[in-house]
Short mmCIF file of N, CA, C and O in Angstrom, two decimals:
data_model
loop_
_atom_site.label_atom_id
_atom_site.label_comp_id
_atom_site.label_asym_id
_atom_site.label_seq_id
_atom_site.Cartn_x
_atom_site.Cartn_y
_atom_site.Cartn_z
N MET A 9 0.88 -1.23 0.01
CA MET A 9 0.02 0.01 -0.06
C MET A 9 0.87 1.27 -0.01
O MET A 9 1.96 1.24 0.35
N TRP A 10 0.32 2.29 -0.19
CA TRP A 10 1.10 3.56 -0.47
C TRP A 10 1.28 4.30 0.84
O TRP A 10 0.59 3.96 1.83
N ASP A 11 1.98 5.41 0.80
CA ASP A 11 2.30 6.21 1.97
C ASP A 11 1.03 7.23 2.12
O ASP A 11 0.31 7.50 1.04
N ASP A 12 1.02 7.98 3.22
CA ASP A 12 -0.12 8.94 3.42
C ASP A 12 0.06 10.08 2.42
O ASP A 12 -0.96 10.68 2.04
N ARG A 13 1.15 10.45 2.06
CA ARG A 13 1.39 11.74 1.17
C ARG A 13 0.74 11.38 -0.15
O ARG A 13 0.12 12.32 -0.78
N PHE A 14 0.90 10.26 -0.64
CA PHE A 14 0.12 9.72 -1.97
C PHE A 14 -1.21 9.94 -2.00
O PHE A 14 -1.75 10.62 -2.96
N GLU A 15 -1.96 9.53 -0.83
CA GLU A 15 -3.23 9.59 -0.93
C GLU A 15 -3.72 11.12 -0.69
O GLU A 15 -4.67 11.60 -1.20
N GLN A 16 -3.06 12.03 0.23
CA GLN A 16 -3.21 13.37 0.39
C GLN A 16 -3.03 14.05 -0.95
O GLN A 16 -3.70 15.09 -1.21
N ILE A 17 -2.04 13.67 -1.87
CA ILE A 17 -1.94 14.46 -3.05
C ILE A 17 -3.15 13.95 -3.98
O ILE A 17 -3.66 14.74 -4.82
N LEU A 18 -3.52 12.75 -4.04
CA LEU A 18 -4.34 12.19 -4.90
C LEU A 18 -5.77 12.55 -4.82
O LEU A 18 -6.61 12.94 -5.67
N ARG A 19 -6.25 12.41 -3.65
CA ARG A 19 -7.60 12.69 -3.19
C ARG A 19 -8.27 14.02 -3.88
O ARG A 19 -9.45 13.95 -4.32
N PRO A 20 -7.52 15.18 -3.73
CA PRO A 20 -8.19 16.39 -4.20
C PRO A 20 -8.48 16.34 -5.87
O PRO A 20 -9.38 16.90 -6.36
N PHE A 21 -7.88 15.44 -6.45
CA PHE A 21 -8.15 15.19 -7.83
C PHE A 21 -9.33 14.28 -8.26
O PHE A 21 -9.51 13.97 -9.48
N LEU A 22 -9.96 13.68 -7.16
CA LEU A 22 -11.07 12.79 -7.35
C LEU A 22 -12.22 13.25 -6.72
O LEU A 22 -12.73 12.83 -5.51
N PRO A 23 -12.96 14.16 -7.44
CA PRO A 23 -14.16 14.80 -6.93
C PRO A 23 -15.32 13.89 -6.65
O PRO A 23 -16.03 14.30 -5.89
N PHE A 24 -15.34 12.63 -7.29
CA PHE A 24 -16.45 11.67 -7.00
C PHE A 24 -16.16 10.70 -5.87
O PHE A 24 -16.90 9.75 -5.63
N LEU A 25 -14.99 10.89 -5.15
CA LEU A 25 -14.60 9.97 -4.18
C LEU A 25 -15.01 10.64 -2.79
O LEU A 25 -14.34 11.59 -2.41
N PRO A 26 -16.15 10.14 -1.94
CA PRO A 26 -16.45 10.78 -0.93
C PRO A 26 -15.37 10.78 0.17
O PRO A 26 -14.59 9.69 0.11
N PRO A 27 -15.24 11.76 0.94
CA PRO A 27 -14.09 11.76 2.10
C PRO A 27 -13.96 10.50 2.89
O PRO A 27 -12.89 10.00 3.29
N GLN A 28 -15.02 9.96 3.18
CA GLN A 28 -15.07 8.82 4.20
C GLN A 28 -14.83 7.55 3.37
O GLN A 28 -14.70 6.41 4.00
N GLU A 29 -14.93 7.40 2.04
CA GLU A 29 -14.79 6.20 1.25
C GLU A 29 -13.42 5.81 1.06
O GLU A 29 -12.48 6.82 0.79
N GLU A 30 -12.90 4.63 1.18
CA GLU A 30 -11.70 4.08 1.16
C GLU A 30 -11.28 4.14 -0.39
O GLU A 30 -11.92 3.89 -1.20
N LEU A 31 -10.06 4.61 -0.56
CA LEU A 31 -9.29 4.56 -1.71
C LEU A 31 -8.63 3.32 -1.94
O LEU A 31 -7.57 3.01 -1.04
N THR A 32 -8.66 2.39 -2.81
CA THR A 32 -8.13 1.17 -2.80
C THR A 32 -7.17 1.05 -4.08
O THR A 32 -7.36 1.86 -4.93
N PRO A 33 -6.23 0.18 -4.18
CA PRO A 33 -5.40 -0.04 -5.23
C PRO A 33 -6.18 -0.26 -6.66
O PRO A 33 -5.86 0.13 -7.66
N GLU A 34 -7.42 -0.80 -6.49
CA GLU A 34 -8.22 -1.05 -7.62
C GLU A 34 -9.14 0.07 -7.96
O GLU A 34 -9.75 0.04 -9.03
N SER A 35 -9.18 1.05 -7.14
CA SER A 35 -10.05 2.20 -7.49
C SER A 35 -9.60 2.83 -8.90
O SER A 35 -8.63 3.24 -9.25
N ASP A 36 -10.68 2.92 -9.75
CA ASP A 36 -10.42 3.57 -11.18
C ASP A 36 -10.56 4.98 -11.02
O ASP A 36 -11.64 5.72 -10.57
N LEU A 37 -9.42 5.58 -11.47
CA LEU A 37 -9.32 7.03 -11.27
C LEU A 37 -10.31 7.92 -12.21
O LEU A 37 -10.77 8.80 -11.83
N LYS A 38 -10.56 7.31 -13.28
CA LYS A 38 -11.47 8.01 -14.16
C LYS A 38 -12.72 8.04 -13.62
O LYS A 38 -13.51 8.97 -13.72
N ASP A 39 -13.32 6.74 -13.18
CA ASP A 39 -14.66 6.68 -12.53
C ASP A 39 -14.80 7.74 -11.32
O ASP A 39 -15.86 7.95 -11.02
N LEU A 40 -13.67 7.90 -10.59
CA LEU A 40 -13.75 8.78 -9.60
C LEU A 40 -13.55 10.33 -9.88
O LEU A 40 -13.46 11.15 -8.92
N GLY A 41 -13.48 10.64 -11.14
CA GLY A 41 -13.48 11.91 -11.56
C GLY A 41 -12.20 12.49 -12.18
O GLY A 41 -12.08 13.61 -12.36
N LEU A 42 -11.12 11.75 -12.17
CA LEU A 42 -9.83 12.28 -12.70
C LEU A 42 -10.08 12.46 -14.18
O LEU A 42 -10.12 11.55 -15.06
N ASP A 43 -10.04 13.67 -14.78
CA ASP A 43 -10.06 13.83 -16.22
C ASP A 43 -8.69 14.34 -16.65
O ASP A 43 -7.69 14.32 -15.99
N SER A 44 -8.60 14.61 -18.00
CA SER A 44 -7.39 14.94 -18.66
C SER A 44 -6.59 16.03 -18.03
O SER A 44 -5.42 15.94 -17.74
N LEU A 45 -7.17 17.23 -17.64
CA LEU A 45 -6.52 18.43 -17.10
C LEU A 45 -6.27 18.01 -15.63
O LEU A 45 -5.08 18.32 -15.38
N GLY A 46 -7.18 17.22 -14.93
CA GLY A 46 -6.52 16.78 -13.55
C GLY A 46 -5.41 15.95 -13.64
O GLY A 46 -4.75 15.93 -12.89
N THR A 47 -5.36 15.02 -14.68
CA THR A 47 -4.21 14.11 -14.82
C THR A 47 -3.01 14.71 -15.05
O THR A 47 -1.77 14.62 -14.36
N VAL A 48 -2.96 16.08 -15.78
CA VAL A 48 -1.74 16.78 -15.87
C VAL A 48 -1.41 17.29 -14.66
O VAL A 48 -0.21 17.51 -14.27
N GLN A 49 -2.36 18.03 -13.99
CA GLN A 49 -2.08 18.61 -12.77
C GLN A 49 -1.59 17.71 -11.61
O GLN A 49 -0.67 18.06 -10.95
N LEU A 50 -2.21 16.53 -11.72
CA LEU A 50 -1.70 15.37 -10.75
C LEU A 50 -0.25 15.01 -11.06
O LEU A 50 0.47 14.80 -10.02
N LEU A 51 0.00 14.88 -12.24
CA LEU A 51 1.44 14.72 -12.61
C LEU A 51 2.36 15.71 -12.07
O LEU A 51 3.37 15.25 -11.51
N GLY A 52 2.07 16.90 -12.28
CA GLY A 52 3.00 18.03 -11.82
C GLY A 52 3.04 17.90 -10.09
O GLY A 52 4.19 18.08 -9.56
N THR A 53 1.76 17.62 -9.56
CA THR A 53 1.80 17.71 -8.16
C THR A 53 2.56 16.54 -7.56
O THR A 53 3.34 16.55 -6.65
N LEU A 54 2.49 15.23 -8.20
CA LEU A 54 3.26 14.18 -7.71
C LEU A 54 4.68 14.38 -7.88
O LEU A 54 5.65 13.96 -7.09
N GLU A 55 5.22 15.00 -9.12
CA GLU A 55 6.60 15.21 -9.35
C GLU A 55 7.05 16.14 -8.26
O GLU A 55 8.28 15.94 -7.71
N GLU A 56 6.37 17.18 -7.93
CA GLU A 56 6.80 18.15 -6.92
C GLU A 56 6.79 17.54 -5.69
O GLU A 56 7.87 17.76 -4.84
N GLY A 57 5.74 16.83 -5.31
CA GLY A 57 5.72 16.33 -4.01
C GLY A 57 6.65 15.06 -3.58
O GLY A 57 7.05 14.87 -2.51
N TYR A 58 7.13 14.41 -4.60
CA TYR A 58 8.06 13.24 -4.48
C TYR A 58 9.40 13.76 -4.95
O TYR A 58 10.37 12.84 -4.89
N GLN A 59 9.46 14.66 -5.59
CA GLN A 59 10.81 15.09 -6.22
C GLN A 59 11.29 14.14 -7.11
O GLN A 59 12.49 13.63 -7.01
N VAL A 60 10.41 13.77 -8.12
CA VAL A 60 10.67 12.78 -9.04
C VAL A 60 10.18 13.36 -10.49
O VAL A 60 9.64 14.32 -10.51
N ARG A 61 10.66 12.55 -11.47
CA ARG A 61 10.31 12.88 -12.94
C ARG A 61 9.79 11.77 -13.56
O ARG A 61 10.53 10.73 -13.46
N PHE A 62 8.60 11.89 -14.00
CA PHE A 62 7.95 10.89 -14.85
C PHE A 62 8.64 10.63 -16.09
O PHE A 62 8.95 11.47 -16.92
N ARG A 63 9.04 9.31 -16.31
CA ARG A 63 9.68 9.33 -17.61
C ARG A 63 8.55 9.09 -18.85
O ARG A 63 7.52 9.07 -18.42
N ASP A 64 8.98 9.40 -19.88
CA ASP A 64 8.21 9.53 -21.11
C ASP A 64 7.30 8.06 -21.29
O ASP A 64 6.10 8.12 -21.43
N SER A 65 7.97 7.02 -20.89
CA SER A 65 7.32 5.77 -21.16
C SER A 65 6.11 5.55 -19.90
O SER A 65 5.41 4.75 -20.13
N ALA A 66 6.28 6.37 -18.99
CA ALA A 66 5.24 6.27 -17.94
C ALA A 66 4.00 7.24 -18.15
O ALA A 66 2.99 7.11 -17.38
N LEU A 67 4.15 7.98 -19.08
CA LEU A 67 2.99 9.01 -19.39
C LEU A 67 2.19 8.44 -20.35
O LEU A 67 2.12 8.76 -21.50
N THR A 68 1.37 7.45 -19.97
CA THR A 68 0.13 6.83 -20.68
C THR A 68 -1.06 6.83 -19.77
O THR A 68 -0.97 6.98 -18.47
N MET A 69 -2.12 6.52 -20.41
CA MET A 69 -3.39 6.45 -19.71
C MET A 69 -3.38 5.31 -18.67
O MET A 69 -4.05 5.35 -17.76
N ASP A 70 -2.59 4.20 -19.05
CA ASP A 70 -2.60 3.07 -18.22
C ASP A 70 -2.02 3.63 -16.83
O ASP A 70 -2.49 2.92 -15.66
N THR A 71 -1.13 4.27 -16.85
CA THR A 71 -0.41 4.71 -15.63
C THR A 71 -1.44 5.40 -14.64
O THR A 71 -1.23 5.28 -13.37
N PHE A 72 -2.42 6.24 -15.14
CA PHE A 72 -3.38 6.83 -14.43
C PHE A 72 -4.73 6.06 -14.32
O PHE A 72 -5.84 6.72 -13.98
N ARG A 73 -4.66 5.06 -14.66
CA ARG A 73 -6.01 4.07 -14.78
C ARG A 73 -6.48 3.80 -13.30
O ARG A 73 -7.69 4.06 -12.97
N THR A 74 -5.56 3.31 -12.38
CA THR A 74 -6.07 3.00 -10.95
C THR A 74 -5.02 3.63 -10.09
O THR A 74 -3.75 3.90 -10.37
N ALA A 75 -5.39 3.70 -8.81
CA ALA A 75 -4.40 4.17 -7.76
C ALA A 75 -3.43 3.14 -7.59
O ALA A 75 -2.34 3.76 -7.34
N GLY A 76 -3.61 1.91 -7.62
CA GLY A 76 -2.52 0.94 -7.49
C GLY A 76 -1.59 1.21 -8.55
O GLY A 76 -0.24 0.91 -8.47
N VAL A 77 -1.90 1.11 -9.81
CA VAL A 77 -0.87 1.28 -10.91
C VAL A 77 -0.27 2.74 -10.73
O VAL A 77 0.92 2.63 -11.02
N LEU A 78 -0.78 3.56 -10.36
CA LEU A 78 -0.13 4.98 -10.26
C LEU A 78 0.85 5.06 -9.20
O LEU A 78 1.97 5.41 -9.33
N TRP A 79 0.44 4.47 -7.97
CA TRP A 79 1.46 4.24 -6.93
C TRP A 79 2.67 3.43 -7.31
O TRP A 79 3.84 3.71 -6.98
N ASP A 80 2.43 2.29 -7.98
CA ASP A 80 3.51 1.38 -8.43
C ASP A 80 4.55 2.16 -9.28
O ASP A 80 5.68 1.94 -9.13
N THR A 81 4.02 3.08 -10.10
CA THR A 81 4.75 3.85 -10.99
C THR A 81 5.57 4.98 -10.12
O THR A 81 6.89 5.03 -10.22
N VAL A 82 4.89 5.52 -9.21
CA VAL A 82 5.71 6.49 -8.39
C VAL A 82 6.71 5.76 -7.42
O VAL A 82 7.79 6.12 -7.40
N ARG A 83 6.38 4.59 -6.99
CA ARG A 83 7.28 3.87 -6.06
C ARG A 83 8.38 3.41 -6.88
O ARG A 83 9.53 3.45 -6.35
N GLY A 84 8.23 3.01 -8.13
CA GLY A 84 9.40 2.57 -8.98
C GLY A 84 10.39 3.81 -9.33
O GLY A 84 11.57 3.57 -9.23
N MET A 85 9.78 5.15 -9.48
CA MET A 85 10.69 6.07 -9.63
C MET A 85 11.40 6.45 -8.33
O MET A 85 12.65 6.87 -8.36
N LEU A 86 10.80 6.24 -7.14
CA LEU A 86 11.61 6.46 -5.95
C LEU A 86 12.56 5.71 -5.71
O LEU A 86 13.50 5.97 -5.22
N GLN A 87 12.48 4.36 -5.97
CA GLN A 87 13.56 3.33 -5.82
C GLN A 87 14.61 3.63 -6.86
O GLN A 87 15.58 3.39 -6.39
N SER A 88 14.28 3.90 -7.95
CA SER A 88 15.48 4.20 -9.05
C SER A 88 16.13 5.55 -8.58
O SER A 88 17.37 5.60 -8.85
N THR A 89 15.43 6.45 -8.03
CA THR A 89 16.19 7.82 -7.46
C THR A 89 17.17 7.32 -6.31
O THR A 89 18.12 7.94 -6.32
N ALA A 90 16.55 6.41 -5.46
CA ALA A 90 17.30 6.08 -4.35
C ALA A 90 18.66 5.14 -4.59
O ALA A 90 19.52 5.09 -3.93
N SER A 91 18.69 4.47 -5.76
CA SER A 91 19.81 3.64 -6.11
C SER A 91 20.79 4.33 -6.99
O SER A 91 20.75 5.47 -7.19
#
């Protein structure tokens, strides 16, 4: 599972996710209200929040399909930054 910062960054971009509802790795971000403009803004917010840079190969709709896939992408960037 992800760290608290990830969910704090992600939730404001999901207008259809009630505050009391759990965000799961299978949560479909598009169904929760993440649109194309939100995706671009989320990308910048994640890069700033984690001090990482998304590779071009990670800039696909699949990366932003679910919370779990997005977190796996961020975690992978953090691991490559640390090594």
